[in-house]
Short mmCIF file of C-alpha atoms and ligand atoms in Angstrom, two decimals:
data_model
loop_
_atom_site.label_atom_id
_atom_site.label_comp_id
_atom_site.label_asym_id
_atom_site.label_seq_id
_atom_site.Cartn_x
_atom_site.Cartn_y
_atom_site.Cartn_z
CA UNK Y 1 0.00 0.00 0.00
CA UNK Y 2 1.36 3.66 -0.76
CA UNK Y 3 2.03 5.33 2.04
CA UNK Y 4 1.10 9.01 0.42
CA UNK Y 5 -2.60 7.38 -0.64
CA UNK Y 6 -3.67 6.18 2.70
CA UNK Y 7 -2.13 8.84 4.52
CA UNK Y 8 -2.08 11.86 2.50
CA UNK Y 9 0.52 14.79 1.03
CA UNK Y 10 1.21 16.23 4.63
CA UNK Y 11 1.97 13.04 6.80
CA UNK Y 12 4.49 12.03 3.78
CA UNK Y 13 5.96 14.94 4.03
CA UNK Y 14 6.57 14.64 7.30
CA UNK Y 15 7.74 11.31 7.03
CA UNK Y 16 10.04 11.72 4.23
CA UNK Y 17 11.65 15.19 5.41
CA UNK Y 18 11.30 15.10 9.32
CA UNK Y 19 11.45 18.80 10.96
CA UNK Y 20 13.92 19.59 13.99
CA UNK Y 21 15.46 15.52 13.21
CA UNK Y 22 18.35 15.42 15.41
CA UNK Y 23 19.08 16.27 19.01
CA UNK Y 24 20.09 19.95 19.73
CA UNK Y 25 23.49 19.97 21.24
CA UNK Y 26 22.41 22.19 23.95
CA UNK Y 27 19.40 20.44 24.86
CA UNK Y 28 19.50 20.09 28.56
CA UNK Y 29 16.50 17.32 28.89
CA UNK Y 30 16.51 13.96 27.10
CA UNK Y 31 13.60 12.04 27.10
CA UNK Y 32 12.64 8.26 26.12
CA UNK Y 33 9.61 6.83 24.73
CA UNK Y 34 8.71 3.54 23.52
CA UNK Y 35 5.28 2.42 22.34
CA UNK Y 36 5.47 -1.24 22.47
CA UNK Y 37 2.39 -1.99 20.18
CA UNK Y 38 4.24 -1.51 17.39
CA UNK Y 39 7.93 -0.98 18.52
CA UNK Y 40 8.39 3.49 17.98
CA UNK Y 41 10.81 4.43 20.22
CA UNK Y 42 11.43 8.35 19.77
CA UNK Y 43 14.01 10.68 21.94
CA UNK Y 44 13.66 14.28 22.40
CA UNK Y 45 15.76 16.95 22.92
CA UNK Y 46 14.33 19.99 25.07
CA UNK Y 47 15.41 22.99 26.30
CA UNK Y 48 13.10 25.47 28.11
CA UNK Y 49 14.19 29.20 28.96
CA UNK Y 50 11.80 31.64 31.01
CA UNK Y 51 8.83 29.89 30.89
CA UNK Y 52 8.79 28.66 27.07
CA UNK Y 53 9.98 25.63 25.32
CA UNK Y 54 12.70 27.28 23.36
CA UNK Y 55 13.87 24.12 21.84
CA UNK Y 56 12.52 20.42 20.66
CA UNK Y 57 14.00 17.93 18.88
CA UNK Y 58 14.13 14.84 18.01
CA UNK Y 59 15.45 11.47 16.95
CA UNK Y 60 13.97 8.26 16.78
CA UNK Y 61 13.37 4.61 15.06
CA UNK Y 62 9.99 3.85 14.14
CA UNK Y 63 6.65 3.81 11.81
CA UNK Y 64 5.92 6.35 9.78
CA UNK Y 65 2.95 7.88 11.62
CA UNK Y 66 5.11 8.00 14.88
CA UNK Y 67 7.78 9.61 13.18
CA UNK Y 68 5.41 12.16 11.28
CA UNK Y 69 4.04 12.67 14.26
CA UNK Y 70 7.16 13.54 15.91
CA UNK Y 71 7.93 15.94 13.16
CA UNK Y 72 4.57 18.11 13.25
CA UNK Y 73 4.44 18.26 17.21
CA UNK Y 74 7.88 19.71 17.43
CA UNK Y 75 6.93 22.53 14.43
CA UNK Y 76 3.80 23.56 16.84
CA UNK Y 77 5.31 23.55 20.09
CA UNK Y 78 9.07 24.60 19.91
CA UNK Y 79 9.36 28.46 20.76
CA UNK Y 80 5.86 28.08 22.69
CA UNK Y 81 5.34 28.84 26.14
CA UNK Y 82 4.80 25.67 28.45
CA UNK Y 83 1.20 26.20 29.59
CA UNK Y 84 0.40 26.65 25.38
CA UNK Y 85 2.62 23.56 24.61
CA UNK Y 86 0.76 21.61 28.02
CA UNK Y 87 -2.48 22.69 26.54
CA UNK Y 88 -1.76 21.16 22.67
CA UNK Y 89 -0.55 18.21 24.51
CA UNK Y 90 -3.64 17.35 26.50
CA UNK Y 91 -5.97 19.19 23.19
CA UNK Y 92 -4.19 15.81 21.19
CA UNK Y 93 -4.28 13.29 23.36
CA UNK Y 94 -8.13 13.79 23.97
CA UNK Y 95 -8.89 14.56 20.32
CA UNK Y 96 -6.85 10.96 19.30
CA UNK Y 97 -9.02 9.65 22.10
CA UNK Y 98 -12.38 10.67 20.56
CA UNK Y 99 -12.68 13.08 24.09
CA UNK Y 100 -14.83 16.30 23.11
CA UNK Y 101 -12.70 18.67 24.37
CA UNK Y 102 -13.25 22.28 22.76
CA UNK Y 103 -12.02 23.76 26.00
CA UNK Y 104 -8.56 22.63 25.33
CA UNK Y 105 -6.33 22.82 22.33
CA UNK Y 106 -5.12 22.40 19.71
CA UNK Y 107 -8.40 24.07 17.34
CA UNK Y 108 -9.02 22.51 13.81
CA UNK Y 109 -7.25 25.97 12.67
CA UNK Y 110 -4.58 26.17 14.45
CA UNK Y 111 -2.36 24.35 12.42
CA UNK Y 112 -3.13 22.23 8.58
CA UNK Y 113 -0.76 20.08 9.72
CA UNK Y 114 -2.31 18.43 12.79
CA UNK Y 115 -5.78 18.03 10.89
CA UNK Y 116 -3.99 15.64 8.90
CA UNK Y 117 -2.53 13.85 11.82
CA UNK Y 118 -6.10 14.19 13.67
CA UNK Y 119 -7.06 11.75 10.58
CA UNK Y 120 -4.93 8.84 12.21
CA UNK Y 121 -7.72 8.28 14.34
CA UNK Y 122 -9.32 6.06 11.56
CA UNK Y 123 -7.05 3.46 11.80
CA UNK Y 124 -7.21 3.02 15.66
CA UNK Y 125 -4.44 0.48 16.54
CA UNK Y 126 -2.15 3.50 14.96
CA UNK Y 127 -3.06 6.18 16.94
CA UNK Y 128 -0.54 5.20 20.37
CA UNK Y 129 2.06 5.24 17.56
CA UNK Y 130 0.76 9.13 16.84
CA UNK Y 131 0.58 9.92 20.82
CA UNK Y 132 3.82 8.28 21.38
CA UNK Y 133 6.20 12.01 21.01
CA UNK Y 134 3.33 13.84 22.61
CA UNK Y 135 3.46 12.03 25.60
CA UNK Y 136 6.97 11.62 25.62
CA UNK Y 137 6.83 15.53 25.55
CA UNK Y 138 4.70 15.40 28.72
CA UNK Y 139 6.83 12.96 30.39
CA UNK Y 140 10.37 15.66 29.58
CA UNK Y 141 8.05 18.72 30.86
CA UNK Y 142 7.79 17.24 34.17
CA UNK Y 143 11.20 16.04 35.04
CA UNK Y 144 12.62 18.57 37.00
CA UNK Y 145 15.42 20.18 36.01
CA UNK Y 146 17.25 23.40 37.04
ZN1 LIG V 201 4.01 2.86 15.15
#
């Protein structure tokens, strides 16, 4: 199956030329995830300065959906401030989850991007491989750090 018919322009995109790919050098937080389902394991680079998430990036071995995934999430959060980036987390998760949750985001509009990654939710034994970066994310936010 083609990749770019099931999934669409954006997600191959994504796939094929993945944004922020490679751990900053000066990222201060490295964190692990692993989705066991289907064997994504992802690493991300952060680095937060007064109260935003100045830096995320990422490296990782895994399917294409995690990976895309990956890609898009760092575009929309890095340079955001944490409650914002908190907020897109917990607007994903419950959106992947089929949650009504207009109180939290991320909004249709706010990026074309995650629209297309909102349409992973059809083919639900893929859509831990989508959370897997996002919740990853969540897990780096709350390690402490100095
Ligand atoms: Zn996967």
């Amino acid at each position: 199956m083609n990749y770019r018919d099931v999934f669409g322009e954006v997600l191959a995109d994504h796939h094929e030329s993945p944004r922020n790919w490679g751990l900053a050098v000066d990222a201060e937080i490295r964190e692990n995830g692993f989705n066991p389902l289907c064997g994504d394991k992802v690493t991300l680079g952060l680095k937060m300065r007064d109260g935003k998430l100045v830096s995320c990036t990422f490296e990782g071995e895994g399917c294409s959906i995690c990976m895309a995934s990956a890609s898009i999430m760092t575009e929309m959060v890095q340079g955001q401030p944490l409650d914002r980036v908190s907020g897109l987390i917990e607007g994903f998760r419950a959106k992947m989850q089929g949650e009504d949750r207009p109180d939290v985001l991320p909004s249709e509009d706010s990026s074309e991007d995650i629209v297309a990654l909102y349409g992973i939710k059809r083919f639900p034994v893929r859509i831990k491989c989508a959370l897997l970066p996002w919740t990853t994310l969540k897990k780096g936010l709350e390690t402490p750090h100095a």
